[in-house]
CSV table of C-alpha atoms in Angstrom, one decimal:
chain,number,residue,atom,x,y,z
V,1,MET,CA,0.0,0.0,0.0
V,2,HIS,CA,1.4,3.4,-1.0
V,3,LYS,CA,2.0,5.8,1.9
V,4,LYS,CA,0.9,8.9,-0.1
V,5,GLN,CA,-0.8,9.7,-3.4
V,6,LEU,CA,-1.0,12.7,-5.6
V,7,HIS,CA,-2.2,13.9,-9.0
V,8,ILE,CA,0.1,15.1,-11.8
V,9,VAL,CA,-1.5,17.0,-14.7
V,10,SER,CA,0.9,16.9,-17.7
V,11,PHE,CA,0.8,19.1,-20.8
V,12,ASP,CA,1.8,16.2,-23.0
V,13,VAL,CA,2.2,12.4,-22.7
V,14,PRO,CA,5.5,12.3,-20.9
V,15,PHE,CA,6.9,9.2,-22.6
V,16,PRO,CA,9.1,8.7,-24.5
V,17,ALA,CA,11.1,11.2,-22.5
V,18,ASN,CA,12.9,12.8,-25.4
V,19,TYR,CA,12.5,16.5,-25.0
V,20,GLY,CA,13.0,19.1,-22.2
V,21,GLY,CA,9.6,19.4,-20.6
V,22,VAL,CA,8.5,15.8,-20.7
V,23,ILE,CA,11.9,14.7,-19.4
V,24,ASP,CA,11.3,16.6,-16.2
V,25,VAL,CA,7.8,15.1,-15.9
V,26,PHE,CA,8.8,11.5,-16.6
V,27,TYR,CA,11.7,11.3,-14.2
V,28,LYS,CA,9.7,13.1,-11.5
V,29,ILE,CA,7.0,10.4,-11.8
V,30,LYS,CA,9.7,7.6,-11.9
V,31,SER,CA,11.3,9.1,-8.7
V,32,MET,CA,7.9,9.2,-7.0
V,33,HIS,CA,7.3,5.5,-8.0
V,34,GLN,CA,10.7,4.5,-6.5
V,35,GLU,CA,9.7,6.3,-3.3
V,36,ARG,CA,6.4,4.4,-3.2
V,37,VAL,CA,4.3,7.5,-3.7
V,38,GLY,CA,1.3,6.8,-5.9
V,39,VAL,CA,0.8,9.0,-8.9
V,40,ILE,CA,-2.5,9.5,-10.6
V,41,LEU,CA,-1.4,10.9,-14.0
V,42,HIS,CA,-3.5,13.1,-16.3
V,43,CYS,CA,-2.0,13.9,-19.7
V,44,PHE,CA,-3.1,15.6,-22.9
V,45,GLN,CA,-2.7,13.9,-26.2
V,46,TYR,CA,-1.9,15.6,-29.5
V,47,GLY,CA,0.2,13.3,-31.5
V,48,ARG,CA,1.7,10.9,-28.8
V,49,GLU,CA,0.4,7.4,-28.2
V,50,LYS,CA,-0.8,6.0,-24.9
V,51,SER,CA,2.0,4.5,-22.9
V,52,GLU,CA,2.3,1.1,-21.2
V,53,GLU,CA,5.5,2.4,-19.5
V,54,LEU,CA,3.6,5.2,-17.8
V,55,GLU,CA,0.8,2.8,-16.8
V,56,SER,CA,3.4,0.5,-15.1
V,57,ILE,CA,4.7,3.3,-12.8
V,58,CYS,CA,1.4,5.2,-12.1
V,59,GLU,CA,-1.7,4.2,-10.1
V,60,LYS,CA,-3.8,5.3,-13.0
V,61,VAL,CA,-3.4,7.2,-16.2
V,62,TYR,CA,-6.1,9.4,-17.8
V,63,TYR,CA,-5.8,10.7,-21.3
V,64,TYR,CA,-7.5,13.8,-22.7
V,65,LYS,CA,-7.6,15.2,-26.2
V,66,ARG,CA,-6.1,18.7,-26.6
V,67,LYS,CA,-8.3,21.1,-28.6
V,68,MET,CA,-6.1,22.2,-31.5
V,69,ASN,CA,-8.7,24.4,-33.4
V,70,TRP,CA,-7.9,28.0,-34.0
V,71,LEU,CA,-11.0,29.3,-32.2
V,72,GLY,CA,-8.7,29.4,-29.1
V,73,PHE,CA,-6.6,32.1,-30.8
V,74,PHE,CA,-9.6,34.6,-30.3
V,75,SER,CA,-10.0,33.8,-26.6
V,76,LYS,CA,-8.5,36.0,-23.8
V,77,THR,CA,-7.0,32.9,-22.4
V,78,PRO,CA,-3.6,32.0,-23.7
V,79,PHE,CA,-3.8,29.3,-26.4
V,80,ILE,CA,-1.5,26.8,-24.5
V,81,VAL,CA,-4.1,27.0,-21.6
V,82,TYR,CA,-7.4,27.3,-23.6
V,83,SER,CA,-6.5,24.2,-25.7
V,84,ARG,CA,-6.2,22.1,-22.5
V,85,LYS,CA,-9.5,23.2,-20.8
V,86,ASN,CA,-11.3,20.0,-20.1
V,87,LYS,CA,-14.4,19.3,-17.9
V,88,GLU,CA,-13.6,15.6,-17.5
V,89,LEU,CA,-10.2,16.5,-16.1
V,90,LEU,CA,-11.7,18.7,-13.4
V,91,LYS,CA,-14.3,16.0,-12.6
V,92,ASN,CA,-11.5,13.5,-12.1
V,93,LEU,CA,-9.4,15.8,-9.9
V,94,MET,CA,-12.4,16.4,-7.6
V,95,LYS,CA,-12.9,12.7,-6.8
V,96,ASP,CA,-10.5,13.0,-3.8
V,97,ASP,CA,-8.5,15.6,-1.9
V,98,PHE,CA,-4.9,14.5,-2.9
V,99,PRO,CA,-2.4,17.2,-3.8
V,100,ILE,CA,-2.2,18.2,-7.5
V,101,ILE,CA,0.9,19.2,-9.4
V,102,PHE,CA,0.1,21.1,-12.6
V,103,GLU,CA,2.9,20.8,-15.1
V,104,GLY,CA,3.4,24.3,-16.5
V,105,ILE,CA,0.7,26.9,-16.6
V,106,HIS,CA,-0.5,25.1,-19.8
V,107,THR,CA,-2.6,22.7,-17.6
V,108,THR,CA,-4.1,25.3,-15.2
V,109,ALA,CA,-7.4,26.1,-16.9
V,110,SER,CA,-9.4,24.7,-14.0
V,111,ILE,CA,-7.0,25.5,-11.1
V,112,SER,CA,-9.2,28.4,-9.8
V,113,LYS,CA,-12.0,25.9,-9.0
V,114,ILE,CA,-9.8,23.9,-6.6
V,115,ASN,CA,-8.7,24.7,-3.1
V,116,LYS,CA,-5.2,26.3,-3.2
V,117,LYS,CA,-4.0,24.1,-0.4
V,118,ARG,CA,-4.2,21.2,-2.9
V,119,THR,CA,-2.6,22.9,-5.9
V,120,PHE,CA,1.1,23.3,-6.9
V,121,ILE,CA,2.3,24.6,-10.3
V,122,ARG,CA,5.5,23.2,-11.7
V,123,SER,CA,6.9,26.3,-13.5
V,124,HIS,CA,8.9,25.1,-16.5
V,125,ASN,CA,9.4,28.7,-17.8
V,126,ILE,CA,8.2,32.1,-17.3
V,127,GLU,CA,6.1,31.5,-20.4
V,128,TRP,CA,5.5,35.2,-21.4
V,129,GLU,CA,9.2,35.7,-21.4
V,130,TYR,CA,9.8,32.6,-23.5
V,131,TYR,CA,7.1,33.6,-26.0
V,132,LYS,CA,8.6,37.1,-26.2
V,133,ASN,CA,12.0,35.5,-27.1
V,134,LEU,CA,10.2,33.3,-29.7
V,135,LEU,CA,8.7,36.5,-31.2
V,136,ILE,CA,12.2,38.2,-31.4
V,137,SER,CA,13.8,35.2,-33.2
V,138,GLU,CA,10.9,34.1,-35.5
V,139,LYS,CA,11.2,35.2,-39.2
V,140,ASN,CA,7.7,34.0,-40.4
V,141,LEU,CA,5.3,37.0,-40.1
V,142,PHE,CA,2.2,35.0,-39.3
V,143,LYS,CA,4.0,33.1,-36.5
V,144,LYS,CA,5.5,36.4,-35.3
V,145,PHE,CA,2.0,37.9,-34.9
V,146,PHE,CA,0.9,34.7,-33.1
V,147,PHE,CA,3.8,34.9,-30.6
V,148,TRP,CA,3.2,38.7,-30.1
V,149,VAL,CA,-0.5,38.1,-29.2
V,150,GLU,CA,0.3,35.1,-27.0
V,151,HIS,CA,3.1,36.8,-25.0
V,152,ILE,CA,0.7,39.6,-24.0
V,153,LYS,CA,-2.0,37.1,-23.0
V,154,LEU,CA,0.5,35.0,-21.1
V,155,LYS,CA,1.9,38.0,-19.2
V,156,LEU,CA,-1.6,39.0,-18.0
V,157,TYR,CA,-2.4,35.3,-17.2
V,158,GLU,CA,0.8,34.4,-15.3
V,159,THR,CA,0.7,37.6,-13.3
V,160,LYS,CA,-2.7,36.6,-12.0
V,161,ILE,CA,-2.4,32.8,-11.8
V,162,TYR,CA,0.6,32.8,-9.5
V,163,LYS,CA,-0.7,35.2,-6.9
V,164,ASP,CA,-0.9,33.3,-3.5
V,165,GLN,CA,-0.2,30.0,-5.4
V,166,ASN,CA,2.3,27.3,-4.4
V,167,ALA,CA,5.0,26.9,-7.2
V,168,LEU,CA,7.9,24.7,-8.0
V,169,ALA,CA,10.4,26.9,-9.8
V,170,ILE,CA,12.9,25.3,-12.2
V,171,SER,CA,15.6,28.0,-11.7
V,172,GLU,CA,16.7,30.7,-9.3
V,173,LYS,CA,15.9,33.3,-11.9
V,174,ASP,CA,12.3,32.0,-12.3
V,175,GLN,CA,11.9,31.6,-8.5
V,176,LYS,CA,12.7,35.3,-8.0
V,177,TRP,CA,10.1,36.3,-10.6
V,178,LEU,CA,7.5,34.0,-9.1
V,179,ILE,CA,8.0,35.4,-5.5
V,180,ASN,CA,7.9,39.0,-6.8
V,181,ASN,CA,4.5,38.1,-8.3
V,182,GLY,CA,3.0,36.8,-5.1
V,183,ALA,CA,3.8,33.0,-5.3
V,184,ASN,CA,5.0,30.8,-2.5
V,185,ALA,CA,7.8,29.4,-4.7
V,186,VAL,CA,10.6,26.9,-3.9
V,187,LEU,CA,13.5,26.0,-6.2
V,188,VAL,CA,13.3,22.4,-7.5
V,189,ASN,CA,16.0,21.7,-10.2
V,190,PRO,CA,15.0,19.7,-13.2
V,191,PHE,CA,14.5,15.9,-13.1
V,192,HIS,CA,16.6,13.9,-15.6
V,193,ARG,CA,18.1,10.5,-16.4
V,194,ASN,CA,21.6,10.9,-14.9
V,195,GLU,CA,22.4,9.1,-11.7
V,196,SER,CA,26.1,9.7,-11.4
V,197,ILE,CA,29.0,11.5,-13.2
V,198,LYS,CA,30.5,9.5,-16.1
V,199,ILE,CA,33.3,11.7,-17.5
V,200,LEU,CA,35.9,10.1,-19.8
V,201,LYS,CA,39.6,10.6,-19.1
V,202,LYS,CA,40.4,10.6,-22.8
V,203,THR,CA,38.4,12.6,-25.4
V,204,ASP,CA,38.4,12.9,-29.2
V,205,ASP,CA,39.6,15.9,-31.1
V,206,TYR,CA,36.3,17.6,-31.8
V,207,VAL,CA,33.9,20.1,-30.4
V,208,LEU,CA,30.2,19.4,-30.0
V,209,TYR,CA,27.0,21.5,-30.3
V,210,HIS,CA,23.8,19.6,-29.8
V,211,GLY,CA,20.1,20.3,-29.5
V,212,ASN,CA,16.5,19.9,-30.7
V,213,PHE,CA,16.6,21.7,-34.0
V,214,ASN,CA,12.8,22.1,-34.1
V,215,VAL,CA,13.4,24.9,-31.6
V,216,ARG,CA,14.4,28.1,-33.4
V,217,ASP,CA,17.0,29.2,-30.8
V,218,ASN,CA,18.9,25.9,-31.2
V,219,GLU,CA,19.0,26.2,-35.0
V,220,ASP,CA,20.2,29.8,-34.8
V,221,ALA,CA,23.0,28.7,-32.4
V,222,ALA,CA,24.0,25.9,-34.8
V,223,MET,CA,24.1,28.4,-37.7
V,224,TYR,CA,26.2,30.7,-35.6
V,225,PHE,CA,28.8,27.9,-34.8
V,226,ILE,CA,28.9,26.8,-38.5
V,227,GLU,CA,29.9,30.3,-39.6
V,228,LEU,CA,32.4,30.5,-36.7
V,229,PHE,CA,34.1,27.2,-37.4
V,230,LYS,CA,34.6,28.0,-41.1
V,231,PHE,CA,37.5,30.1,-39.7
V,232,LEU,CA,38.7,27.6,-37.1
V,233,PRO,CA,41.1,24.7,-37.7
V,234,ILE,CA,39.1,22.5,-35.2
V,235,LYS,CA,36.5,19.8,-36.0
V,236,LEU,CA,32.9,20.7,-35.1
V,237,LYS,CA,30.1,18.1,-34.8
V,238,ILE,CA,26.5,19.3,-34.7
V,239,ALA,CA,24.0,16.7,-33.6
V,240,GLY,CA,20.3,16.7,-32.9
V,241,LEU,CA,16.7,16.2,-33.8
V,242,ASN,CA,15.7,17.3,-37.3
V,243,PRO,CA,18.5,19.6,-38.5
V,244,SER,CA,17.1,21.8,-41.4
V,245,LYS,CA,18.2,21.8,-45.0
V,246,LYS,CA,19.5,25.3,-44.5
V,247,MET,CA,21.8,24.0,-41.7
V,248,LYS,CA,23.0,21.0,-43.7
V,249,SER,CA,23.7,23.1,-46.8
V,250,SER,CA,25.6,25.7,-44.8
V,251,ALA,CA,27.9,23.0,-43.4
V,252,PHE,CA,28.3,21.3,-46.8
V,253,GLY,CA,31.8,21.5,-48.2
V,254,CYS,CA,33.4,22.4,-44.8
V,255,ASN,CA,35.8,19.5,-44.2
V,256,ASN,CA,35.9,20.3,-40.4
V,257,ILE,CA,32.1,20.4,-39.9
V,258,THR,CA,29.8,17.4,-39.6
V,259,VAL,CA,26.0,17.5,-39.1
V,260,ILE,CA,24.6,14.3,-37.5
V,261,ASP,CA,20.8,13.9,-38.1
V,262,SER,CA,18.7,12.7,-35.1
V,263,PRO,CA,21.1,10.3,-33.4
V,264,GLN,CA,19.7,7.7,-31.0
V,265,ASP,CA,20.0,8.5,-27.2
V,266,GLN,CA,23.0,6.3,-26.6
V,267,LYS,CA,24.8,7.7,-29.6
V,268,MET,CA,24.1,11.3,-28.4
V,269,ILE,CA,25.5,10.5,-24.9
V,270,GLN,CA,28.6,9.1,-26.5
V,271,LEU,CA,29.1,12.2,-28.6
V,272,ILE,CA,28.8,14.4,-25.5
V,273,ARG,CA,31.3,12.3,-23.6
V,274,ASP,CA,33.8,12.0,-26.4
V,275,ALA,CA,33.8,15.7,-27.2
V,276,ARG,CA,36.7,17.8,-25.9
V,277,LEU,CA,34.3,20.7,-25.5
V,278,ASN,CA,30.6,21.0,-25.4
V,279,LEU,CA,29.1,24.3,-26.6
V,280,PHE,CA,26.0,26.1,-25.3
V,281,TYR,CA,24.9,29.3,-27.0
V,282,SER,CA,21.8,31.4,-26.7
V,283,THR,CA,20.8,35.1,-26.9
V,284,HIS,CA,18.1,34.7,-24.2
V,285,SER,CA,17.6,32.7,-20.9
V,286,SER,CA,14.7,30.5,-20.0
V,287,GLY,CA,14.8,27.9,-17.3
V,288,VAL,CA,17.6,25.4,-16.7
V,289,LYS,CA,18.5,23.7,-19.9
V,290,LEU,CA,18.4,19.9,-19.5
V,291,LYS,CA,21.0,19.4,-22.3
V,292,LEU,CA,23.4,21.4,-20.1
V,293,ILE,CA,22.7,19.2,-17.0
V,294,ASN,CA,23.2,16.1,-19.2
V,295,ALA,CA,26.6,17.4,-20.3
V,296,LEU,CA,27.7,18.4,-16.8
V,297,PHE,CA,27.2,14.7,-15.8
V,298,ASN,CA,28.9,13.3,-18.9
V,299,ALA,CA,31.3,15.8,-20.5
V,300,GLN,CA,34.7,17.3,-19.5
V,301,ARG,CA,34.1,21.0,-20.3
V,302,CYS,CA,31.1,23.1,-21.1
V,303,LEU,CA,31.4,26.5,-22.7
V,304,VAL,CA,28.3,28.5,-22.2
V,305,SER,CA,26.7,31.9,-23.0
V,306,HIS,CA,25.9,34.0,-19.9
V,307,GLU,CA,22.2,33.4,-20.6
V,308,TYR,CA,22.6,29.7,-19.5
V,309,LEU,CA,23.7,30.7,-16.0
V,310,VAL,CA,20.2,31.0,-14.5
V,311,ASN,CA,21.4,29.3,-11.3
V,312,SER,CA,24.4,30.7,-9.4
V,313,ASP,CA,26.0,27.3,-8.9
V,314,LEU,CA,26.1,26.7,-12.7
V,315,SER,CA,28.8,29.3,-13.0
V,316,LEU,CA,31.0,27.1,-10.8
V,317,MET,CA,30.8,24.2,-13.2
V,318,CYS,CA,30.8,25.9,-16.6
V,319,ILE,CA,33.2,28.2,-18.6
V,320,SER,CA,31.3,31.4,-19.3
V,321,VAL,CA,32.0,33.0,-22.7
V,322,ASP,CA,31.4,36.7,-23.7
V,323,GLU,CA,29.5,37.2,-26.9
V,324,ASP,CA,32.5,38.6,-28.8
V,325,ASN,CA,35.0,36.0,-27.5
V,326,TRP,CA,33.8,32.6,-28.7
V,327,LYS,CA,36.5,32.0,-31.3
V,328,GLY,CA,39.3,32.9,-28.8
V,329,LYS,CA,37.8,30.9,-25.9
V,330,ILE,CA,37.3,27.8,-28.0
V,331,GLU,CA,40.9,27.8,-29.2
V,332,GLU,CA,42.2,28.4,-25.7
V,333,GLU,CA,40.1,25.6,-24.0
V,334,PHE,CA,40.6,23.2,-26.8
V,335,ASN,CA,44.3,23.2,-26.3
V,336,ARG,CA,44.2,23.1,-22.5
V,337,ASN,CA,44.4,19.9,-20.5
V,338,PHE,CA,41.4,19.1,-18.4
V,339,ASN,CA,41.9,19.3,-14.6
V,340,PHE,CA,40.3,16.2,-13.2
V,341,GLU,CA,40.4,17.6,-9.7
V,342,MET,CA,37.5,19.7,-10.7
V,343,ILE,CA,35.3,16.6,-11.0
V,344,LYS,CA,35.0,16.3,-7.2
V,345,ASN,CA,33.8,19.9,-7.0
V,346,ARG,CA,31.3,19.3,-9.7
V,347,GLU,CA,30.1,16.1,-8.1
V,348,GLU,CA,29.3,18.0,-4.9
V,349,ILE,CA,27.4,20.7,-6.7
V,350,LEU,CA,25.5,18.1,-8.8
V,351,ASN,CA,24.2,16.5,-5.7
V,352,ASN,CA,21.7,19.4,-5.7
V,353,TYR,CA,20.6,18.3,-9.2
V,354,SER,CA,20.1,14.6,-8.4
V,355,CYS,CA,16.6,13.2,-8.7
V,356,SER,CA,16.7,11.9,-5.1
V,357,PHE,CA,17.6,15.3,-3.8
V,358,ASN,CA,14.9,16.9,-5.9
V,359,ILE,CA,12.1,14.5,-5.0
V,360,ASN,CA,12.7,14.9,-1.3
V,361,LYS,CA,12.4,18.6,-1.7
V,362,VAL,CA,9.1,18.2,-3.6
V,363,PHE,CA,7.7,15.9,-0.8
V,364,ARG,CA,8.7,18.3,2.0
V,365,PHE,CA,6.9,21.1,0.2
V,366,ILE,CA,3.8,19.2,-0.8
V,367,PHE,CA,3.2,17.0,2.2
V,368,GLN,CA,4.3,19.4,4.9
């Protein structure tokens, strides 16, 4: 018999755990299962299949269809929230008085109808800021207009929804925003697959940039590095989900640049471990990037833009690079021997990013 039970409302079916948000959800559920806490999972379907894996680690799994019609665009409610409004979900949540974790504001359409003592929002991003950044980087005029409208709706919605609300922030930066807007917010770092540091003593002679290239920011970063490495005598490997034709054609003919299209998980981990340097570039910050956490558990050195340092302890494990100094920093670090004494320091810091540490923090907050 489980000691405790709770509901988790997920914005998507969190398996397979192969992109940022669902990775956090899946490994949170898995950690709860290992601690014998029963999870009643509610998830929205829009392209993903029902999962036997989820059903094996949850008390019960409910699936709901997400409404993907464009009528939601004309609602005052943000589309990511409107499209997940569901009467059956609310009915199922009201069957008992267990605590409820809403994964992202996406799932909070019915939260105002539930006692706040039961409700906790897992903030994956400050969404209006994220959409504002999408607006800035988007080239398509129709999408640009959509992001502009949505970021305004989201700012109004988030400012209201978090007032006097329990929240699980994913970064120090987000926690500060949440507290300033009236939330009772604690920092809970992202959940992930890594259990221990597995850094190789010997690496290959290449630099890696990786990411999900369906995300505009990742493609822009890849294009930035392709142009940069055309003038560097160092091998660059770019690996990730769905690299565009534009990216491939830009790298074509450059003997030192290789684009690896959608490698399997184990292949990606091996690429991260074997690389002499792992690169992380962005022009805006949003949450803690799980790909950086993966690299810190598996790679020797991580060179990052300042925007990645959303937690103060990340700066103790990464090499921060100024916007105008990437070329020089890559050359400098590529030719420098790795100091293995740093691993012990990283290990101590990464204890705060372990799933066991995170889940105990969640339990203390929810079941206090």
